[in-house]
Coordinates of C-alpha atoms and ligand atoms in Angstrom, one line a residue:
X1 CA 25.6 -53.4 79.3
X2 CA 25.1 -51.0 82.5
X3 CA 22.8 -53.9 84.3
X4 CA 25.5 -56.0 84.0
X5 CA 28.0 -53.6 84.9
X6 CA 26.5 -52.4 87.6
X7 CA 25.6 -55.7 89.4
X8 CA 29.6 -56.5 89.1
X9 CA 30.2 -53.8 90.3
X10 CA 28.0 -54.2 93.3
X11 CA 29.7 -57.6 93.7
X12 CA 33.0 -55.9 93.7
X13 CA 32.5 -53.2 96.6
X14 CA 32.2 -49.8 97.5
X15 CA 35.2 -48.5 95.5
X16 CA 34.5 -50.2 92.0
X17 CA 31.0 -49.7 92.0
X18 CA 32.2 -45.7 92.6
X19 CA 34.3 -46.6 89.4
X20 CA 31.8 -48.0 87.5
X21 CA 29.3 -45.1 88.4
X22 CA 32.2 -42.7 87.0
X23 CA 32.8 -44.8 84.2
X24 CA 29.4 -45.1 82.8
X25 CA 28.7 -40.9 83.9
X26 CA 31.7 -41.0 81.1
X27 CA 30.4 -43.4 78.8
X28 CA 27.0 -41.5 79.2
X29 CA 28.5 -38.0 78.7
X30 CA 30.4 -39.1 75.6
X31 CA 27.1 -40.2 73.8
X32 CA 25.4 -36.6 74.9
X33 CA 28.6 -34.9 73.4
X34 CA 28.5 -37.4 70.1
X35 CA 24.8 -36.8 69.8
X36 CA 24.9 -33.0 70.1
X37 CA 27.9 -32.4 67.6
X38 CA 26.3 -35.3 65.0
X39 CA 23.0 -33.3 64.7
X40 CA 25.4 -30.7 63.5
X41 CA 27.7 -32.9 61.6
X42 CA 25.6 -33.1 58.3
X43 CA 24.3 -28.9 57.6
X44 CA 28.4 -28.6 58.9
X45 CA 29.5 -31.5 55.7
X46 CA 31.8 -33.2 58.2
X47 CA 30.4 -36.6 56.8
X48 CA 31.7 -38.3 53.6
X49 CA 32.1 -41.4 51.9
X50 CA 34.6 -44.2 51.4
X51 CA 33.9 -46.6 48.9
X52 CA 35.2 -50.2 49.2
X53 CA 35.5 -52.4 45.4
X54 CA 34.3 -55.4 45.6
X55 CA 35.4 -58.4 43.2
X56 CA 34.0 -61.0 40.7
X57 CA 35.8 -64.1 42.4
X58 CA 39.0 -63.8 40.5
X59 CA 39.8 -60.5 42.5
X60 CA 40.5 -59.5 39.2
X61 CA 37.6 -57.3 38.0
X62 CA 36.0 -54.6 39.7
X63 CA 32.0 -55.5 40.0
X64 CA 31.0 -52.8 42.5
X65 CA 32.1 -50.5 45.4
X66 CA 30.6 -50.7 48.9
X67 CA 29.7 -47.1 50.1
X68 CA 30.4 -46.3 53.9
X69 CA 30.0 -43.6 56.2
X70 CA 33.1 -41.3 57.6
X71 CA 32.8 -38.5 60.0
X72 CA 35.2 -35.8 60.6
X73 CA 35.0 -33.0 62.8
X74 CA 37.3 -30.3 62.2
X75 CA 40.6 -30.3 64.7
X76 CA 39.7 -34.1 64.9
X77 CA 40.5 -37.5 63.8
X78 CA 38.1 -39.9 61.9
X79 CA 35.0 -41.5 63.5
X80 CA 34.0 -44.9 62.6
X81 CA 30.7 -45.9 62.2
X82 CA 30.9 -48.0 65.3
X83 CA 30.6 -45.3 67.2
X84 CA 28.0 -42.7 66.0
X85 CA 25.6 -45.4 64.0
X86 CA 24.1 -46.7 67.0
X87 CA 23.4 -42.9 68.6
X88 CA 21.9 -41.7 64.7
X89 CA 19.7 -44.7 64.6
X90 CA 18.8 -44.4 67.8
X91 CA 17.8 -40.7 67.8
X92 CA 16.1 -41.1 64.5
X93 CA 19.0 -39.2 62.6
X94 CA 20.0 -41.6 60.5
X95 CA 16.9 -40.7 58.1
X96 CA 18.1 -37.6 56.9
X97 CA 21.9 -38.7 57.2
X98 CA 20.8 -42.2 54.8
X99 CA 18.7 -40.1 52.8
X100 CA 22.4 -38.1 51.9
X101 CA 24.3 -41.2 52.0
X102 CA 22.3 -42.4 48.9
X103 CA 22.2 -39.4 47.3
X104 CA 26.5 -39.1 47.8
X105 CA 26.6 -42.7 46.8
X106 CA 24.6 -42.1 43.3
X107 CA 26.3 -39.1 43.0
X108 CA 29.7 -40.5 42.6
X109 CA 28.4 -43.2 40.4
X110 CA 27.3 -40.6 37.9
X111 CA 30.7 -39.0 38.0
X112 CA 32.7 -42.8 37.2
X113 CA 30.2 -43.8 34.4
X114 CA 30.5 -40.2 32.7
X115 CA 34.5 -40.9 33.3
X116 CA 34.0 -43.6 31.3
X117 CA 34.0 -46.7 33.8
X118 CA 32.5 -49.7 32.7
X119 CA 29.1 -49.8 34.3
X120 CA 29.4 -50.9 38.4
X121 CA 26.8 -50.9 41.2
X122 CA 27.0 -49.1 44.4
X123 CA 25.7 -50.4 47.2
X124 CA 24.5 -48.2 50.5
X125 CA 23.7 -49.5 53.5
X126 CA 20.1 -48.9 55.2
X127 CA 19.3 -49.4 58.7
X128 CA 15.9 -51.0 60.0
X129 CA 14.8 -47.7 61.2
X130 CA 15.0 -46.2 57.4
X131 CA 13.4 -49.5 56.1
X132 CA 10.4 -48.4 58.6
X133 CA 10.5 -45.2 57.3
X134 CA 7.7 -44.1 54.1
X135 CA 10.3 -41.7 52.9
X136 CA 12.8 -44.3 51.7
X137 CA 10.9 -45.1 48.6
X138 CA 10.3 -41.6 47.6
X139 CA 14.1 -40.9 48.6
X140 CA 15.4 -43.9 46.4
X141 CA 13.3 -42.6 43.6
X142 CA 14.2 -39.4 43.7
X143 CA 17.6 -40.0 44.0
X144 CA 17.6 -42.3 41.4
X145 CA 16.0 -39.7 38.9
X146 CA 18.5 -37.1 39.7
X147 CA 21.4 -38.7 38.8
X148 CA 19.8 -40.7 35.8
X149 CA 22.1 -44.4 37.1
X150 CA 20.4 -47.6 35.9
X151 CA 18.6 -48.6 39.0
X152 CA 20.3 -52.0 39.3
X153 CA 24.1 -50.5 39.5
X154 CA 22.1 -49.1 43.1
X155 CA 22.5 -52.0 45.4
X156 CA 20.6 -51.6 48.9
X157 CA 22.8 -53.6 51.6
X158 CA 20.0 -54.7 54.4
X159 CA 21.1 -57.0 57.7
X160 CA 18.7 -59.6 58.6
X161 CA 17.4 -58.2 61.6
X162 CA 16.7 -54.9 60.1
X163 CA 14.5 -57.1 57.9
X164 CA 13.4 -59.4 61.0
X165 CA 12.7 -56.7 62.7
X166 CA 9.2 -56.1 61.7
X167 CA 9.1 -58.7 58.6
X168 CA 5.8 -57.6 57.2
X169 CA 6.7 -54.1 56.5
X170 CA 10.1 -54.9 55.6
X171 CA 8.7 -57.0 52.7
X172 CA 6.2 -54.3 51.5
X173 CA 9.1 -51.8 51.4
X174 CA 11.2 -54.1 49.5
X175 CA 9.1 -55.3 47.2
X176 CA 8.7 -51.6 46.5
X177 CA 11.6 -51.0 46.0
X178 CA 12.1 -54.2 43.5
X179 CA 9.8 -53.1 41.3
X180 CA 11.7 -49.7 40.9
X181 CA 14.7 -52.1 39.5
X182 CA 17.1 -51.5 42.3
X183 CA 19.4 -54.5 43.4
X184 CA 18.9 -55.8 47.3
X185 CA 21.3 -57.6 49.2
X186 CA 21.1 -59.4 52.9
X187 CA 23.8 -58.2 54.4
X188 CA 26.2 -59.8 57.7
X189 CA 24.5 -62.9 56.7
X190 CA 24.8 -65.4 59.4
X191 CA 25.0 -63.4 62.5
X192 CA 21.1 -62.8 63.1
X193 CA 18.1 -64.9 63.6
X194 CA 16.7 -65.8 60.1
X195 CA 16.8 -68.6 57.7
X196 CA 17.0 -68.7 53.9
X197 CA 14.4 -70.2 53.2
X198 CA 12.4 -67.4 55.5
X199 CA 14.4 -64.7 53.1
X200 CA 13.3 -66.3 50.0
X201 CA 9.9 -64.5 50.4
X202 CA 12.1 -61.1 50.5
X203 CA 13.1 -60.3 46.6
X204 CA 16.8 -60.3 47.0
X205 CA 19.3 -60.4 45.1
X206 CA 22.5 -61.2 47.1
X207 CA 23.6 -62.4 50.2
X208 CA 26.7 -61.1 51.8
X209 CA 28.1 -63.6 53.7
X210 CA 29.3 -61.8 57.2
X211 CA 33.1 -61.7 57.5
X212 CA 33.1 -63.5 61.2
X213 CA 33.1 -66.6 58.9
X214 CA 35.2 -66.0 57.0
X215 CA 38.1 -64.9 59.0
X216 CA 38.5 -69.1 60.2
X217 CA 37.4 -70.7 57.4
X218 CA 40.8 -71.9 56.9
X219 CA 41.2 -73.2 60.2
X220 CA 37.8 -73.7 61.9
X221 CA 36.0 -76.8 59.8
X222 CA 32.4 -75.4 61.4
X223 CA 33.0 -71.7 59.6
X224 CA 34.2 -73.2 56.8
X225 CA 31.0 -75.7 56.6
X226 CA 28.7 -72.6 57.4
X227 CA 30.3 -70.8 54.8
X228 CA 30.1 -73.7 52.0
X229 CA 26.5 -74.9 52.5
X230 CA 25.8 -70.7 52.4
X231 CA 27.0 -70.6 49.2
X232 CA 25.1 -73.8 48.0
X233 CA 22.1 -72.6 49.6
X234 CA 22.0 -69.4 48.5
X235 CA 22.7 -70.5 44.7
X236 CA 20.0 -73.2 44.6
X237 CA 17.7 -70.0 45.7
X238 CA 19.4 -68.2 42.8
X239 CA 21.0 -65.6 45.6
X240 CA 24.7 -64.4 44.5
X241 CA 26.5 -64.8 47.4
X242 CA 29.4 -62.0 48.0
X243 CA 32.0 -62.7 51.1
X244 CA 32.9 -59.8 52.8
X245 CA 36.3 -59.4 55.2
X246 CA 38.5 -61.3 53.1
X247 CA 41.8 -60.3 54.2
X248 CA 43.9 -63.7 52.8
X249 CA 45.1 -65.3 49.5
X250 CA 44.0 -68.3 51.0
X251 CA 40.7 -67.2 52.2
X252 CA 39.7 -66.0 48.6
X253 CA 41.1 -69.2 47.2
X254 CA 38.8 -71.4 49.4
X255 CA 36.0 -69.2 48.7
X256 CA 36.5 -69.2 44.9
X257 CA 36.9 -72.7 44.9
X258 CA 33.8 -72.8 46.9
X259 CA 31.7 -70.8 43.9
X260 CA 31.3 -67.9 46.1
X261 CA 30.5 -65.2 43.4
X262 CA 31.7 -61.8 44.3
X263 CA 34.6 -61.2 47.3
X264 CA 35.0 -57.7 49.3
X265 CA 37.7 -57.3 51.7
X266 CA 41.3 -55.7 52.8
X267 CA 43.1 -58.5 51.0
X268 CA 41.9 -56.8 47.4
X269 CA 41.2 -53.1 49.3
X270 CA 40.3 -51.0 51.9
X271 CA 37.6 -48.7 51.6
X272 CA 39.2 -45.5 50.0
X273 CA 38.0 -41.9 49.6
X274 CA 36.3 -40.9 46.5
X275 CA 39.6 -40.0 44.9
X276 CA 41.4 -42.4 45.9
X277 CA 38.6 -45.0 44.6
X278 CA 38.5 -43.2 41.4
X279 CA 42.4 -43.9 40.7
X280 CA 42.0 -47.5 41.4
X281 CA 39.1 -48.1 39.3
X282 CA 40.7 -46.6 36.6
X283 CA 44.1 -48.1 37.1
X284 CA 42.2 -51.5 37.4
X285 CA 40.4 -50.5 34.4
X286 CA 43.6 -49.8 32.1
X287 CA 45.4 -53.0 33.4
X288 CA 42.3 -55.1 32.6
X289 CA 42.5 -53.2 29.0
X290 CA 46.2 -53.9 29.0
X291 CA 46.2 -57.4 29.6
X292 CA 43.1 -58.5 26.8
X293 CA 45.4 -56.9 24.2
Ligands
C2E301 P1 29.2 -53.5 57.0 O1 28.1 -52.9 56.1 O2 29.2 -54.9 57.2 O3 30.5 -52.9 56.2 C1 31.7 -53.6 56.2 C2 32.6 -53.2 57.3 O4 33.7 -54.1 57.4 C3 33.3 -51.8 57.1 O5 33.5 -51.2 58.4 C4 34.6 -52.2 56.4 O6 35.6 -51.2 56.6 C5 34.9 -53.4 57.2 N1 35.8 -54.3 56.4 C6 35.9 -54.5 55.1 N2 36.8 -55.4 54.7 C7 37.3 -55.8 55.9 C8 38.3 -56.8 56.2 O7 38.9 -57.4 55.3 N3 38.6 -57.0 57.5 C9 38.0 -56.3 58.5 N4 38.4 -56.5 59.7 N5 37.0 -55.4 58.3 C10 36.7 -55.1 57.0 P2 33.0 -49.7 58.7 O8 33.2 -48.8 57.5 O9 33.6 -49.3 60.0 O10 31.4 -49.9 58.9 C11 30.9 -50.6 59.9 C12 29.4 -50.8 59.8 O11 28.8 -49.5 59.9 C13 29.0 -51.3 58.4 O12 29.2 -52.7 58.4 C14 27.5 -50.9 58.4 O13 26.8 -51.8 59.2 C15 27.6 -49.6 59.1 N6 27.6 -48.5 58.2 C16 28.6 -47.9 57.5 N7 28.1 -46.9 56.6 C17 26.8 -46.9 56.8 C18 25.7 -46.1 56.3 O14 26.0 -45.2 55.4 N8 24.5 -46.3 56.7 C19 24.2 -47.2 57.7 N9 22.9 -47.4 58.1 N10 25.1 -48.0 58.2 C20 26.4 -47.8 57.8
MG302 MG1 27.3 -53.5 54.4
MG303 MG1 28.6 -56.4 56.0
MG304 MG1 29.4 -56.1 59.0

């Protein structure tokens, strides 16, 4: 962070600390120039969707799609999340750019049941600051009347610190939200400060173990534990636990052998635009068909 940086490069001398003043003046001007063009980036529909399928543990059948956020500015390439999240959370954006997200997400979920899809959840993801936020139950409501989806095909993907964060509202929120049918899922499970038993008060549904474990968990023995007694953990709570950043064979072999429930990752397929999704759902769909007869 600039503290950091900035004692370093105090340490360092006159001439590096003049490069680390320029280079956080950069850093600092880029996040005025992101900020400025993303309050413009939604009325402007420079935002869409990629949806990622997820898997029953086979990697055979399609249980879901993971919706995530894309932003392209015209003459430019794509933005990932990792760079304009932080800034929209931050600056309180991220309200009326989640309140679209979940409406996109639904939306497209409307479209593959009326093609005919056999029924699949979406799942958005929500930061802490719309969790905090009174709107989001009225949003999720409204969104969910509009579109007319069964409530449980709209998964909510929430990280443990969002929910950490201030615990007490979280829960009110989510129970809310519970009692409205939707499905709720920890999300990055593993990387923040929480314990399952402490998330067993939250009404969730699934836990998505975070893909940092998974990427060793044929080669570290302390992932692969982690990842193990996760999965038995989160069963004997009566969680379904889905593994996300499975990019191996062998890493969805251990994890189905493992009882993980649901896998997600570039191994089975990368998120995809909306068209692209649609094709392999329904080419997934006709195989599947093909293959019972
Ligand atoms: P996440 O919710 O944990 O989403 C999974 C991220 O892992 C996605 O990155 C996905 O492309 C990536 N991923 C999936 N499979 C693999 C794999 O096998 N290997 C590797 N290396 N990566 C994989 P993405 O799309 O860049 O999103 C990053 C994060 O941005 C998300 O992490 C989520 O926290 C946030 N995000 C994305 N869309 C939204 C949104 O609509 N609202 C909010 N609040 N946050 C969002
Ligand atoms: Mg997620
Ligand atoms: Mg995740
Ligand atoms: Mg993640």
């Amino acid at each position: 962070n600039a503290d950091t940086a900035m004692y370093h490069a105090k340490a360092l001398g006159r001439n590096n600390y003049q490069f680390f003043a320029e280079e956080m003046n950069r850093v600092a001007s880029e996040r005025l120039s992101i900020e400025a063009r993303l309050r413009q980036a939604l009325a402007r529909q420079e935002l869409s969707l990629h949806y990622q399928p997820q898997f029953a543990a086979d990697g055979e059948r399609a249980t879901g799609v993971e919706a995530l956020l894309r932003w392209q500015p015209p003459g430019e390439g794509m933005i990932e999340p990792a760079r304009f999240i932080t800034i929209a959370e931050e600056t309180g954006m991220i309200v009326p750019i989640g309140a679209w997200v979940l409406g996109e997400a639904c939306r497209q979920l409307r479209r593959w049941l009326d093609a005919g899809l056999p029924p699949l959840r979406v799942a958005v993801n929500l930061s802490a600051r719309q969790l905090r936020n009174a709107e989001l139950v009225l949003t999720v409501r409204e969104v969910l009347a509009e579109t007319g989806i069964p409530p449980q095909l709209l998964e909510l993907e929430i990280t443990e610190s969002a929910v950490m964060d201030k615990p007490e509202e979280a829960i009110q929120v989510l129970q809310a939200l519970k009692q409205m049918g939707v499905t709720l899922a920890i999300d990055d499970f593993g990387t923040g400060y929480s314990s399952l038993a402490y998330l067993k008060l939250f009404p969730i549904d699934h836990l998505k173990i975070d893909r940092s474990f998974v990427r060793d968990i044929e080669r570290d023995p302390n992932d692969a534990a982690i990842a193990v007694s996760t999965i038995a953990l989160a069963h004997s709570l009566g969680l379904r636990v889905v593994a996300e950043g499975v990019e191996t064979a062998a890493q969805l072999q251990m994890l189905r052998r493992h009882g993980c429930d649901e896998v997600q990752g570039f191994f089975l397929s990368r998120p995809l635009p909306a068209e692209a999704a649609t094709q392999f759902l329904l080419r997934r769909q006709e195989d599947r068909t093909r293959r019972l007869h």
